[in-house]
JSON list of C-alpha atoms in Angstrom, two decimals:
[
{"chain": "A", "resi": 643, "resn": "MET", "atom": "CA", "xyz": [0.00, 0.00, 0.00]},
{"chain": "A", "resi": 644, "resn": "SER", "atom": "CA", "xyz": [1.48, 3.34, -1.03]},
{"chain": "A", "resi": 645, "resn": "ASN", "atom": "CA", "xyz": [1.52, 6.36, 1.28]},
{"chain": "A", "resi": 646, "resn": "SER", "atom": "CA", "xyz": [-1.15, 8.12, -0.79]},
{"chain": "A", "resi": 647, "resn": "GLN", "atom": "CA", "xyz": [-3.41, 5.08, -0.65]},
{"chain": "A", "resi": 648, "resn": "ALA", "atom": "CA", "xyz": [-2.78, 4.62, 3.07]},
{"chain": "A", "resi": 649, "resn": "THR", "atom": "CA", "xyz": [-3.92, 8.11, 3.97]},
{"chain": "A", "resi": 650, "resn": "ASP", "atom": "CA", "xyz": [-7.24, 7.56, 2.18]},
{"chain": "A", "resi": 651, "resn": "VAL", "atom": "CA", "xyz": [-8.41, 4.57, 4.24]},
{"chain": "A", "resi": 652, "resn": "GLU", "atom": "CA", "xyz": [-11.53, 4.87, 6.38]},
{"chain": "A", "resi": 653, "resn": "LEU", "atom": "CA", "xyz": [-10.76, 2.03, 8.78]},
{"chain": "A", "resi": 654, "resn": "SER", "atom": "CA", "xyz": [-7.59, 0.78, 10.45]},
{"chain": "A", "resi": 655, "resn": "ILE", "atom": "CA", "xyz": [-7.74, -2.76, 11.82]},
{"chain": "A", "resi": 656, "resn": "VAL", "atom": "CA", "xyz": [-4.96, -3.13, 14.41]},
{"chain": "A", "resi": 657, "resn": "ILE", "atom": "CA", "xyz": [-3.90, -6.62, 15.50]},
{"chain": "A", "resi": 658, "resn": "PRO", "atom": "CA", "xyz": [-0.85, -7.33, 17.69]},
{"chain": "A", "resi": 659, "resn": "ILE", "atom": "CA", "xyz": [0.80, -10.62, 16.74]},
{"chain": "A", "resi": 660, "resn": "TYR", "atom": "CA", "xyz": [3.35, -12.78, 18.55]},
{"chain": "A", "resi": 661, "resn": "ASN", "atom": "CA", "xyz": [4.47, -16.26, 17.42]},
{"chain": "A", "resi": 662, "resn": "GLU", "atom": "CA", "xyz": [1.40, -16.74, 15.23]},
{"chain": "A", "resi": 663, "resn": "GLU", "atom": "CA", "xyz": [2.82, -18.70, 12.27]},
{"chain": "A", "resi": 664, "resn": "LEU", "atom": "CA", "xyz": [0.29, -21.51, 12.71]},
{"chain": "A", "resi": 665, "resn": "ILE", "atom": "CA", "xyz": [-2.82, -19.36, 12.26]},
{"chain": "A", "resi": 666, "resn": "LEU", "atom": "CA", "xyz": [-1.59, -16.13, 10.68]},
{"chain": "A", "resi": 667, "resn": "GLU", "atom": "CA", "xyz": [-2.24, -16.96, 7.03]},
{"chain": "A", "resi": 668, "resn": "SER", "atom": "CA", "xyz": [-5.64, -18.55, 7.59]},
{"chain": "A", "resi": 669, "resn": "SER", "atom": "CA", "xyz": [-6.73, -15.70, 9.87]},
{"chain": "A", "resi": 670, "resn": "VAL", "atom": "CA", "xyz": [-5.78, -13.00, 7.35]},
{"chain": "A", "resi": 671, "resn": "GLU", "atom": "CA", "xyz": [-7.51, -14.93, 4.57]},
{"chain": "A", "resi": 672, "resn": "GLU", "atom": "CA", "xyz": [-10.66, -15.36, 6.67]},
{"chain": "A", "resi": 673, "resn": "LEU", "atom": "CA", "xyz": [-10.75, -11.75, 7.84]},
{"chain": "A", "resi": 674, "resn": "THR", "atom": "CA", "xyz": [-10.36, -10.24, 4.38]},
{"chain": "A", "resi": 675, "resn": "ALA", "atom": "CA", "xyz": [-12.85, -12.69, 2.88]},
{"chain": "A", "resi": 676, "resn": "ASN", "atom": "CA", "xyz": [-15.44, -11.89, 5.55]},
{"chain": "A", "resi": 677, "resn": "ILE", "atom": "CA", "xyz": [-15.05, -8.15, 4.97]},
{"chain": "A", "resi": 678, "resn": "ALA", "atom": "CA", "xyz": [-15.46, -8.65, 1.22]},
{"chain": "A", "resi": 679, "resn": "ALA", "atom": "CA", "xyz": [-18.62, -10.72, 1.76]},
{"chain": "A", "resi": 680, "resn": "ASP", "atom": "CA", "xyz": [-20.29, -8.37, 4.26]},
{"chain": "A", "resi": 681, "resn": "PRO", "atom": "CA", "xyz": [-22.40, -5.61, 2.64]},
{"chain": "A", "resi": 682, "resn": "ARG", "atom": "CA", "xyz": [-22.03, -3.55, 5.82]},
{"chain": "A", "resi": 683, "resn": "LEU", "atom": "CA", "xyz": [-18.24, -3.45, 5.31]},
{"chain": "A", "resi": 684, "resn": "ASN", "atom": "CA", "xyz": [-17.27, -4.22, 1.72]},
{"chain": "A", "resi": 685, "resn": "SER", "atom": "CA", "xyz": [-17.64, -0.66, 0.47]},
{"chain": "A", "resi": 686, "resn": "ARG", "atom": "CA", "xyz": [-15.15, 0.59, 3.04]},
{"chain": "A", "resi": 687, "resn": "THR", "atom": "CA", "xyz": [-11.48, 1.31, 2.41]},
{"chain": "A", "resi": 688, "resn": "TYR", "atom": "CA", "xyz": [-9.31, -0.19, 5.11]},
{"chain": "A", "resi": 689, "resn": "GLU", "atom": "CA", "xyz": [-5.81, -1.15, 6.16]},
{"chain": "A", "resi": 690, "resn": "LEU", "atom": "CA", "xyz": [-4.91, -4.22, 8.21]},
{"chain": "A", "resi": 691, "resn": "ILE", "atom": "CA", "xyz": [-2.03, -3.44, 10.57]},
{"chain": "A", "resi": 692, "resn": "LEU", "atom": "CA", "xyz": [-0.24, -6.47, 12.00]},
{"chain": "A", "resi": 693, "resn": "SER", "atom": "CA", "xyz": [1.86, -5.11, 14.86]},
{"chain": "A", "resi": 694, "resn": "GLU", "atom": "CA", "xyz": [4.37, -7.89, 15.39]},
{"chain": "A", "resi": 695, "resn": "ASN", "atom": "CA", "xyz": [6.33, -7.89, 18.65]},
{"chain": "A", "resi": 696, "resn": "GLY", "atom": "CA", "xyz": [9.30, -10.09, 19.38]},
{"chain": "A", "resi": 697, "resn": "SER", "atom": "CA", "xyz": [8.25, -13.30, 17.64]},
{"chain": "A", "resi": 698, "resn": "SER", "atom": "CA", "xyz": [10.78, -16.15, 17.70]},
{"chain": "A", "resi": 699, "resn": "ASP", "atom": "CA", "xyz": [9.11, -18.27, 15.03]},
{"chain": "A", "resi": 700, "resn": "ASN", "atom": "CA", "xyz": [8.45, -17.60, 11.33]},
{"chain": "A", "resi": 701, "resn": "THR", "atom": "CA", "xyz": [5.75, -14.97, 11.95]},
{"chain": "A", "resi": 702, "resn": "VAL", "atom": "CA", "xyz": [7.66, -12.01, 10.49]},
{"chain": "A", "resi": 703, "resn": "ALA", "atom": "CA", "xyz": [8.65, -13.73, 7.25]},
{"chain": "A", "resi": 704, "resn": "LEU", "atom": "CA", "xyz": [5.16, -15.13, 6.80]},
{"chain": "A", "resi": 705, "resn": "ALA", "atom": "CA", "xyz": [3.55, -11.75, 7.41]},
{"chain": "A", "resi": 706, "resn": "LYS", "atom": "CA", "xyz": [5.81, -10.12, 4.82]},
{"chain": "A", "resi": 707, "resn": "SER", "atom": "CA", "xyz": [4.95, -12.80, 2.28]},
{"chain": "A", "resi": 708, "resn": "LEU", "atom": "CA", "xyz": [1.24, -12.15, 2.83]},
{"chain": "A", "resi": 709, "resn": "GLN", "atom": "CA", "xyz": [1.72, -8.53, 1.77]},
{"chain": "A", "resi": 710, "resn": "GLU", "atom": "CA", "xyz": [2.18, -9.76, -1.80]},
{"chain": "A", "resi": 711, "resn": "ARG", "atom": "CA", "xyz": [-1.36, -11.17, -1.76]},
{"chain": "A", "resi": 712, "resn": "PHE", "atom": "CA", "xyz": [-3.03, -8.54, 0.40]},
{"chain": "A", "resi": 713, "resn": "PRO", "atom": "CA", "xyz": [-2.06, -4.96, -0.55]},
{"chain": "A", "resi": 714, "resn": "GLN", "atom": "CA", "xyz": [-4.06, -3.54, 2.38]},
{"chain": "A", "resi": 715, "resn": "LEU", "atom": "CA", "xyz": [-1.69, -5.29, 4.81]},
{"chain": "A", "resi": 716, "resn": "ARG", "atom": "CA", "xyz": [0.88, -3.28, 6.80]},
{"chain": "A", "resi": 717, "resn": "ILE", "atom": "CA", "xyz": [3.52, -4.87, 9.02]},
{"chain": "A", "resi": 718, "resn": "LEU", "atom": "CA", "xyz": [5.01, -3.15, 12.06]},
{"chain": "A", "resi": 719, "resn": "HIS", "atom": "CA", "xyz": [7.90, -4.89, 13.80]},
{"chain": "A", "resi": 720, "resn": "SER", "atom": "CA", "xyz": [9.26, -4.48, 17.33]},
{"chain": "A", "resi": 721, "resn": "ASP", "atom": "CA", "xyz": [11.98, -6.62, 18.93]},
{"chain": "A", "resi": 722, "resn": "GLU", "atom": "CA", "xyz": [10.35, -6.68, 22.37]},
{"chain": "A", "resi": 723, "resn": "PRO", "atom": "CA", "xyz": [7.47, -9.12, 23.13]},
{"chain": "A", "resi": 724, "resn": "ASN", "atom": "CA", "xyz": [5.05, -6.55, 24.52]},
{"chain": "A", "resi": 725, "resn": "TYR", "atom": "CA", "xyz": [1.34, -6.67, 23.63]},
{"chain": "A", "resi": 726, "resn": "GLY", "atom": "CA", "xyz": [0.57, -3.21, 24.98]},
{"chain": "A", "resi": 727, "resn": "LEU", "atom": "CA", "xyz": [3.37, -1.47, 23.14]},
{"chain": "A", "resi": 728, "resn": "ALA", "atom": "CA", "xyz": [2.45, -3.30, 19.94]},
{"chain": "A", "resi": 729, "resn": "MET", "atom": "CA", "xyz": [-1.17, -2.20, 20.27]},
{"chain": "A", "resi": 730, "resn": "ARG", "atom": "CA", "xyz": [-0.19, 1.35, 21.11]},
{"chain": "A", "resi": 731, "resn": "ARG", "atom": "CA", "xyz": [2.19, 1.59, 18.15]},
{"chain": "A", "resi": 732, "resn": "GLY", "atom": "CA", "xyz": [-0.45, 0.21, 15.79]},
{"chain": "A", "resi": 733, "resn": "ILE", "atom": "CA", "xyz": [-2.95, 2.83, 16.93]},
{"chain": "A", "resi": 734, "resn": "MET", "atom": "CA", "xyz": [-0.46, 5.68, 16.73]},
{"chain": "A", "resi": 735, "resn": "GLU", "atom": "CA", "xyz": [0.64, 4.73, 13.20]},
{"chain": "A", "resi": 736, "resn": "ALA", "atom": "CA", "xyz": [-2.88, 4.03, 11.90]},
{"chain": "A", "resi": 737, "resn": "HIS", "atom": "CA", "xyz": [-4.19, 6.10, 9.00]},
{"chain": "A", "resi": 738, "resn": "GLY", "atom": "CA", "xyz": [-7.92, 5.42, 9.34]},
{"chain": "A", "resi": 739, "resn": "GLU", "atom": "CA", "xyz": [-10.44, 7.73, 10.93]},
{"chain": "A", "resi": 740, "resn": "ILE", "atom": "CA", "xyz": [-11.79, 4.79, 12.92]},
{"chain": "A", "resi": 741, "resn": "VAL", "atom": "CA", "xyz": [-9.57, 2.16, 14.57]},
{"chain": "A", "resi": 742, "resn": "LEU", "atom": "CA", "xyz": [-10.76, -1.39, 15.15]},
{"chain": "A", "resi": 743, "resn": "CYS", "atom": "CA", "xyz": [-8.66, -3.35, 17.67]},
{"chain": "A", "resi": 744, "resn": "ASP", "atom": "CA", "xyz": [-8.89, -7.10, 17.19]},
{"chain": "A", "resi": 745, "resn": "GLU", "atom": "CA", "xyz": [-7.03, -10.32, 18.04]},
{"chain": "A", "resi": 746, "resn": "ILE", "atom": "CA", "xyz": [-5.55, -12.65, 15.43]},
{"chain": "A", "resi": 747, "resn": "ASP", "atom": "CA", "xyz": [-7.38, -15.63, 16.93]},
{"chain": "A", "resi": 748, "resn": "LEU", "atom": "CA", "xyz": [-10.75, -13.85, 16.78]},
{"chain": "A", "resi": 749, "resn": "CYS", "atom": "CA", "xyz": [-10.99, -11.61, 13.67]},
{"chain": "A", "resi": 750, "resn": "ASP", "atom": "CA", "xyz": [-14.61, -10.72, 14.42]},
{"chain": "A", "resi": 751, "resn": "THR", "atom": "CA", "xyz": [-15.85, -8.70, 11.43]},
{"chain": "A", "resi": 752, "resn": "ASP", "atom": "CA", "xyz": [-19.42, -8.79, 12.73]},
{"chain": "A", "resi": 753, "resn": "PHE", "atom": "CA", "xyz": [-18.17, -6.76, 15.70]},
{"chain": "A", "resi": 754, "resn": "TYR", "atom": "CA", "xyz": [-16.69, -4.25, 13.24]},
{"chain": "A", "resi": 755, "resn": "ALA", "atom": "CA", "xyz": [-20.04, -3.70, 11.53]},
{"chain": "A", "resi": 756, "resn": "ARG", "atom": "CA", "xyz": [-22.03, -3.41, 14.76]},
{"chain": "A", "resi": 757, "resn": "ALA", "atom": "CA", "xyz": [-19.46, -1.10, 16.33]},
{"chain": "A", "resi": 758, "resn": "LEU", "atom": "CA", "xyz": [-19.41, 1.18, 13.27]},
{"chain": "A", "resi": 759, "resn": "GLU", "atom": "CA", "xyz": [-23.18, 1.51, 13.48]},
{"chain": "A", "resi": 760, "resn": "LYS", "atom": "CA", "xyz": [-22.84, 2.67, 17.09]},
{"chain": "A", "resi": 761, "resn": "ILE", "atom": "CA", "xyz": [-20.05, 5.13, 16.28]},
{"chain": "A", "resi": 762, "resn": "GLU", "atom": "CA", "xyz": [-21.41, 6.58, 13.05]},
{"chain": "A", "resi": 763, "resn": "GLY", "atom": "CA", "xyz": [-25.12, 6.13, 13.67]},
{"chain": "A", "resi": 764, "resn": "GLU", "atom": "CA", "xyz": [-25.36, 6.90, 17.38]},
{"chain": "A", "resi": 765, "resn": "GLY", "atom": "CA", "xyz": [-22.38, 9.16, 17.97]},
{"chain": "A", "resi": 766, "resn": "TYR", "atom": "CA", "xyz": [-20.30, 7.04, 20.35]},
{"chain": "A", "resi": 767, "resn": "ASP", "atom": "CA", "xyz": [-16.56, 7.67, 20.69]},
{"chain": "A", "resi": 768, "resn": "LEU", "atom": "CA", "xyz": [-15.58, 4.19, 21.90]},
{"chain": "A", "resi": 769, "resn": "ILE", "atom": "CA", "xyz": [-17.17, 0.76, 21.63]},
{"chain": "A", "resi": 770, "resn": "VAL", "atom": "CA", "xyz": [-15.97, -2.16, 23.76]},
{"chain": "A", "resi": 771, "resn": "GLY", "atom": "CA", "xyz": [-16.80, -5.74, 22.84]},
{"chain": "A", "resi": 772, "resn": "SER", "atom": "CA", "xyz": [-17.54, -7.15, 26.28]},
{"chain": "A", "resi": 773, "resn": "LYS", "atom": "CA", "xyz": [-17.11, -10.86, 26.91]},
{"chain": "A", "resi": 774, "resn": "ALA", "atom": "CA", "xyz": [-18.94, -10.49, 30.24]},
{"chain": "A", "resi": 775, "resn": "LEU", "atom": "CA", "xyz": [-22.29, -9.14, 29.07]},
{"chain": "A", "resi": 776, "resn": "ASP", "atom": "CA", "xyz": [-25.28, -11.45, 29.53]},
{"chain": "A", "resi": 777, "resn": "ARG", "atom": "CA", "xyz": [-25.88, -11.65, 25.78]},
{"chain": "A", "resi": 778, "resn": "SER", "atom": "CA", "xyz": [-22.25, -12.48, 24.98]},
{"chain": "A", "resi": 779, "resn": "MET", "atom": "CA", "xyz": [-21.18, -16.03, 24.17]},
{"chain": "A", "resi": 780, "resn": "ASP", "atom": "CA", "xyz": [-17.75, -16.67, 25.64]},
{"chain": "A", "resi": 781, "resn": "HIS", "atom": "CA", "xyz": [-16.44, -20.13, 24.80]},
{"chain": "A", "resi": 782, "resn": "ARG", "atom": "CA", "xyz": [-13.07, -19.75, 26.49]},
{"chain": "A", "resi": 783, "resn": "PRO", "atom": "CA", "xyz": [-12.15, -22.17, 29.32]},
{"chain": "A", "resi": 784, "resn": "ALA", "atom": "CA", "xyz": [-13.92, -21.53, 32.62]},
{"chain": "A", "resi": 785, "resn": "PHE", "atom": "CA", "xyz": [-10.76, -20.41, 34.45]},
{"chain": "A", "resi": 786, "resn": "ARG", "atom": "CA", "xyz": [-10.12, -17.72, 31.80]},
{"chain": "A", "resi": 787, "resn": "ARG", "atom": "CA", "xyz": [-13.69, -16.47, 32.03]},
{"chain": "A", "resi": 788, "resn": "LEU", "atom": "CA", "xyz": [-13.27, -16.30, 35.80]},
{"chain": "A", "resi": 789, "resn": "ALA", "atom": "CA", "xyz": [-9.98, -14.40, 35.41]},
{"chain": "A", "resi": 790, "resn": "THR", "atom": "CA", "xyz": [-11.75, -11.79, 33.28]},
{"chain": "A", "resi": 791, "resn": "ARG", "atom": "CA", "xyz": [-14.40, -11.25, 35.93]},
{"chain": "A", "resi": 792, "resn": "VAL", "atom": "CA", "xyz": [-11.86, -11.11, 38.77]},
{"chain": "A", "resi": 793, "resn": "LEU", "atom": "CA", "xyz": [-9.70, -8.56, 36.96]},
{"chain": "A", "resi": 794, "resn": "ASN", "atom": "CA", "xyz": [-12.63, -6.34, 36.09]},
{"chain": "A", "resi": 795, "resn": "GLY", "atom": "CA", "xyz": [-13.84, -6.63, 39.68]},
{"chain": "A", "resi": 796, "resn": "LEU", "atom": "CA", "xyz": [-10.46, -5.26, 40.76]},
{"chain": "A", "resi": 797, "resn": "PHE", "atom": "CA", "xyz": [-10.84, -2.39, 38.30]},
{"chain": "A", "resi": 798, "resn": "ARG", "atom": "CA", "xyz": [-14.23, -1.55, 39.77]},
{"chain": "A", "resi": 799, "resn": "VAL", "atom": "CA", "xyz": [-12.99, -1.65, 43.37]},
{"chain": "A", "resi": 800, "resn": "PHE", "atom": "CA", "xyz": [-9.66, 0.13, 42.98]},
{"chain": "A", "resi": 801, "resn": "LEU", "atom": "CA", "xyz": [-10.24, 2.40, 39.97]},
{"chain": "A", "resi": 802, "resn": "GLY", "atom": "CA", "xyz": [-13.98, 3.03, 40.02]},
{"chain": "A", "resi": 803, "resn": "PHE", "atom": "CA", "xyz": [-14.53, 1.42, 36.59]},
{"chain": "A", "resi": 804, "resn": "HIS", "atom": "CA", "xyz": [-18.22, 0.98, 35.72]},
{"chain": "A", "resi": 805, "resn": "GLY", "atom": "CA", "xyz": [-17.98, -1.41, 32.75]},
{"chain": "A", "resi": 806, "resn": "THR", "atom": "CA", "xyz": [-17.80, -5.19, 32.53]},
{"chain": "A", "resi": 807, "resn": "ASP", "atom": "CA", "xyz": [-14.73, -5.70, 30.30]},
{"chain": "A", "resi": 808, "resn": "THR", "atom": "CA", "xyz": [-11.66, -3.81, 29.10]},
{"chain": "A", "resi": 809, "resn": "HIS", "atom": "CA", "xyz": [-9.56, -6.26, 27.12]},
{"chain": "A", "resi": 810, "resn": "GLY", "atom": "CA", "xyz": [-10.17, -7.45, 23.59]},
{"chain": "A", "resi": 811, "resn": "LEU", "atom": "CA", "xyz": [-12.29, -5.99, 20.81]},
{"chain": "A", "resi": 812, "resn": "LYS", "atom": "CA", "xyz": [-12.59, -2.22, 20.60]},
{"chain": "A", "resi": 813, "resn": "ALA", "atom": "CA", "xyz": [-13.55, 0.43, 18.04]},
{"chain": "A", "resi": 814, "resn": "PHE", "atom": "CA", "xyz": [-13.08, 4.17, 18.33]},
{"chain": "A", "resi": 815, "resn": "ARG", "atom": "CA", "xyz": [-12.54, 7.44, 16.53]},
{"chain": "A", "resi": 816, "resn": "ARG", "atom": "CA", "xyz": [-8.77, 7.70, 16.48]},
{"chain": "A", "resi": 817, "resn": "GLN", "atom": "CA", "xyz": [-8.37, 11.46, 16.58]},
{"chain": "A", "resi": 818, "resn": "ARG", "atom": "CA", "xyz": [-10.85, 11.83, 19.43]},
{"chain": "A", "resi": 819, "resn": "LEU", "atom": "CA", "xyz": [-9.06, 9.28, 21.61]},
{"chain": "A", "resi": 820, "resn": "LEU", "atom": "CA", "xyz": [-5.41, 10.20, 20.97]},
{"chain": "A", "resi": 821, "resn": "ASP", "atom": "CA", "xyz": [-5.24, 12.19, 24.20]},
{"chain": "A", "resi": 822, "resn": "VAL", "atom": "CA", "xyz": [-6.32, 9.08, 26.10]},
{"chain": "A", "resi": 823, "resn": "ILE", "atom": "CA", "xyz": [-3.49, 7.09, 24.49]},
{"chain": "A", "resi": 824, "resn": "ASP", "atom": "CA", "xyz": [-1.02, 9.84, 25.44]},
{"chain": "A", "resi": 825, "resn": "ARG", "atom": "CA", "xyz": [-2.04, 9.61, 29.10]},
{"chain": "A", "resi": 826, "resn": "CYS", "atom": "CA", "xyz": [-1.59, 5.82, 29.37]},
{"chain": "A", "resi": 827, "resn": "VAL", "atom": "CA", "xyz": [1.42, 4.77, 31.48]},
{"chain": "A", "resi": 828, "resn": "VAL", "atom": "CA", "xyz": [1.37, 0.95, 31.54]},
{"chain": "A", "resi": 829, "resn": "ASP", "atom": "CA", "xyz": [2.05, -1.55, 28.79]},
{"chain": "A", "resi": 830, "resn": "ARG", "atom": "CA", "xyz": [1.82, -5.30, 28.23]},
{"chain": "A", "resi": 831, "resn": "ASP", "atom": "CA", "xyz": [-1.53, -6.82, 29.21]},
{"chain": "A", "resi": 832, "resn": "LEU", "atom": "CA", "xyz": [-2.97, -3.78, 30.99]},
{"chain": "A", "resi": 833, "resn": "PHE", "atom": "CA", "xyz": [-2.47, -1.15, 28.29]},
{"chain": "A", "resi": 834, "resn": "ALA", "atom": "CA", "xyz": [-5.85, -2.00, 26.72]},
{"chain": "A", "resi": 835, "resn": "SER", "atom": "CA", "xyz": [-7.51, -1.87, 30.13]},
{"chain": "A", "resi": 836, "resn": "GLU", "atom": "CA", "xyz": [-5.96, 1.46, 31.06]},
{"chain": "A", "resi": 837, "resn": "PHE", "atom": "CA", "xyz": [-7.10, 2.87, 27.72]},
{"chain": "A", "resi": 838, "resn": "VAL", "atom": "CA", "xyz": [-10.74, 1.95, 28.40]},
{"chain": "A", "resi": 839, "resn": "ILE", "atom": "CA", "xyz": [-10.64, 3.03, 32.06]},
{"chain": "A", "resi": 840, "resn": "ARG", "atom": "CA", "xyz": [-9.12, 6.40, 31.21]},
{"chain": "A", "resi": 841, "resn": "ALA", "atom": "CA", "xyz": [-11.62, 6.98, 28.39]},
{"chain": "A", "resi": 842, "resn": "GLU", "atom": "CA", "xyz": [-14.44, 6.46, 30.90]},
{"chain": "A", "resi": 843, "resn": "ARG", "atom": "CA", "xyz": [-12.81, 8.74, 33.47]},
{"chain": "A", "resi": 844, "resn": "MET", "atom": "CA", "xyz": [-12.36, 11.43, 30.79]},
{"chain": "A", "resi": 845, "resn": "ASN", "atom": "CA", "xyz": [-16.09, 11.26, 30.04]},
{"chain": "A", "resi": 846, "resn": "PHE", "atom": "CA", "xyz": [-15.94, 10.07, 26.46]},
{"chain": "A", "resi": 847, "resn": "ARG", "atom": "CA", "xyz": [-19.19, 8.67, 25.13]},
{"chain": "A", "resi": 848, "resn": "MET", "atom": "CA", "xyz": [-18.71, 4.91, 25.22]},
{"chain": "A", "resi": 849, "resn": "THR", "atom": "CA", "xyz": [-20.74, 1.73, 25.42]},
{"chain": "A", "resi": 850, "resn": "GLU", "atom": "CA", "xyz": [-20.33, -2.05, 25.47]},
{"chain": "A", "resi": 851, "resn": "ILE", "atom": "CA", "xyz": [-21.82, -4.52, 23.01]},
{"chain": "A", "resi": 852, "resn": "PRO", "atom": "CA", "xyz": [-21.99, -8.33, 23.28]},
{"chain": "A", "resi": 853, "resn": "VAL", "atom": "CA", "xyz": [-19.52, -10.52, 21.40]},
{"chain": "A", "resi": 854, "resn": "HIS", "atom": "CA", "xyz": [-19.19, -14.17, 20.44]},
{"chain": "A", "resi": 855, "resn": "ILE", "atom": "CA", "xyz": [-15.75, -15.44, 21.48]},
{"chain": "A", "resi": 856, "resn": "VAL", "atom": "CA", "xyz": [-14.38, -18.62, 19.91]},
{"chain": "A", "resi": 857, "resn": "GLU", "atom": "CA", "xyz": [-10.57, -18.65, 19.99]},
{"chain": "A", "resi": 858, "resn": "LYS", "atom": "CA", "xyz": [-8.60, -20.50, 17.33]},
{"chain": "A", "resi": 859, "resn": "ARG", "atom": "CA", "xyz": [-5.72, -21.47, 19.62]},
{"chain": "A", "resi": 860, "resn": "GLN", "atom": "CA", "xyz": [-4.50, -21.35, 23.20]},
{"chain": "A", "resi": 861, "resn": "PRO", "atom": "CA", "xyz": [-3.11, -17.98, 24.38]},
{"chain": "A", "resi": 862, "resn": "SER", "atom": "CA", "xyz": [0.45, -17.38, 23.19]},
{"chain": "A", "resi": 863, "resn": "ILE", "atom": "CA", "xyz": [1.47, -16.51, 26.78]},
{"chain": "A", "resi": 864, "resn": "HIS", "atom": "CA", "xyz": [0.12, -18.70, 29.60]},
{"chain": "A", "resi": 865, "resn": "LEU", "atom": "CA", "xyz": [-2.32, -16.96, 31.94]},
{"chain": "A", "resi": 866, "resn": "VAL", "atom": "CA", "xyz": [-0.41, -17.84, 35.13]},
{"chain": "A", "resi": 867, "resn": "ARG", "atom": "CA", "xyz": [2.81, -16.36, 33.73]},
{"chain": "A", "resi": 868, "resn": "ARG", "atom": "CA", "xyz": [1.01, -13.09, 33.10]},
{"chain": "A", "resi": 869, "resn": "VAL", "atom": "CA", "xyz": [-0.26, -12.64, 36.68]},
{"chain": "A", "resi": 870, "resn": "PRO", "atom": "CA", "xyz": [2.83, -10.98, 38.27]},
{"chain": "A", "resi": 871, "resn": "ASN", "atom": "CA", "xyz": [3.06, -8.33, 35.57]},
{"chain": "A", "resi": 872, "resn": "VAL", "atom": "CA", "xyz": [-0.71, -7.73, 35.66]},
{"chain": "A", "resi": 873, "resn": "LEU", "atom": "CA", "xyz": [-0.63, -7.16, 39.43]},
{"chain": "A", "resi": 874, "resn": "LYS", "atom": "CA", "xyz": [2.44, -4.93, 39.13]},
{"chain": "A", "resi": 875, "resn": "ASN", "atom": "CA", "xyz": [0.80, -2.76, 36.48]},
{"chain": "A", "resi": 876, "resn": "LEU", "atom": "CA", "xyz": [-2.49, -2.69, 38.39]},
{"chain": "A", "resi": 877, "resn": "GLY", "atom": "CA", "xyz": [-0.63, -1.31, 41.41]},
{"chain": "A", "resi": 878, "resn": "ARG", "atom": "CA", "xyz": [1.02, 1.28, 39.22]},
{"chain": "A", "resi": 879, "resn": "LEU", "atom": "CA", "xyz": [-2.32, 2.29, 37.74]},
{"chain": "A", "resi": 880, "resn": "VAL", "atom": "CA", "xyz": [-3.90, 2.70, 41.17]},
{"chain": "A", "resi": 881, "resn": "TRP", "atom": "CA", "xyz": [-0.97, 4.87, 42.27]},
{"chain": "A", "resi": 882, "resn": "VAL", "atom": "CA", "xyz": [-0.98, 7.05, 39.14]},
{"chain": "A", "resi": 883, "resn": "ILE", "atom": "CA", "xyz": [-4.75, 7.49, 38.86]},
{"chain": "A", "resi": 884, "resn": "ARG", "atom": "CA", "xyz": [-5.87, 7.49, 42.48]},
{"chain": "A", "resi": 885, "resn": "VAL", "atom": "CA", "xyz": [-2.86, 8.95, 44.30]},
{"chain": "A", "resi": 886, "resn": "THR", "atom": "CA", "xyz": [-1.10, 11.29, 41.87]},
{"chain": "A", "resi": 887, "resn": "ASN", "atom": "CA", "xyz": [-4.34, 12.01, 39.96]},
{"chain": "A", "resi": 888, "resn": "ARG", "atom": "CA", "xyz": [-2.69, 11.73, 36.55]}
]
């Protein structure tokens, strides 16, 4: 995609990727095919940003090879395995007016269409695809569903968050939310959560919509290994937001 073409896109789909060689090609094929087949989306110009971070497998080479087949594909590369920094960089370098944050093992184009209706038709700034809403269908293992509820319970208690989910699918007007991105201080797993929590605290117009979650593979980083960093960043968030009022 040339620079002139890139600046004309309406939508930027941002997906962090890490060691995804097993599902990367099929996921990109499925995502682009579903957009092309959906009358709610197929008239839109878009870019697909794969924000790769620190992969040790063949992900980078495979992603670059896919660019030959999919001209709307952009690859960002970082040496450090860091989901939050990869997501942040993808958002900051996006060209679209509206950013859609997705996961490579989800690629939920139905969420895109429903979120765009809320943003463009109802005037919302930010849409969160909540796995915890009653109408959502979350097919992840029970312990991961419980972890989501525990973490969001901590956000409610310590940070006054009023929603039901912060991590996963999101859509927003990029220019409107850039100041929120600038204020975020944590990375890795809690960057996405801080982004949503700060947007609420800054009184942006936001809402949650139900999603259907069926993952294509196990998480690339085991849940238990993520806990120490999550707790560390949660403590930092509480200090920065509650104590220093930043």
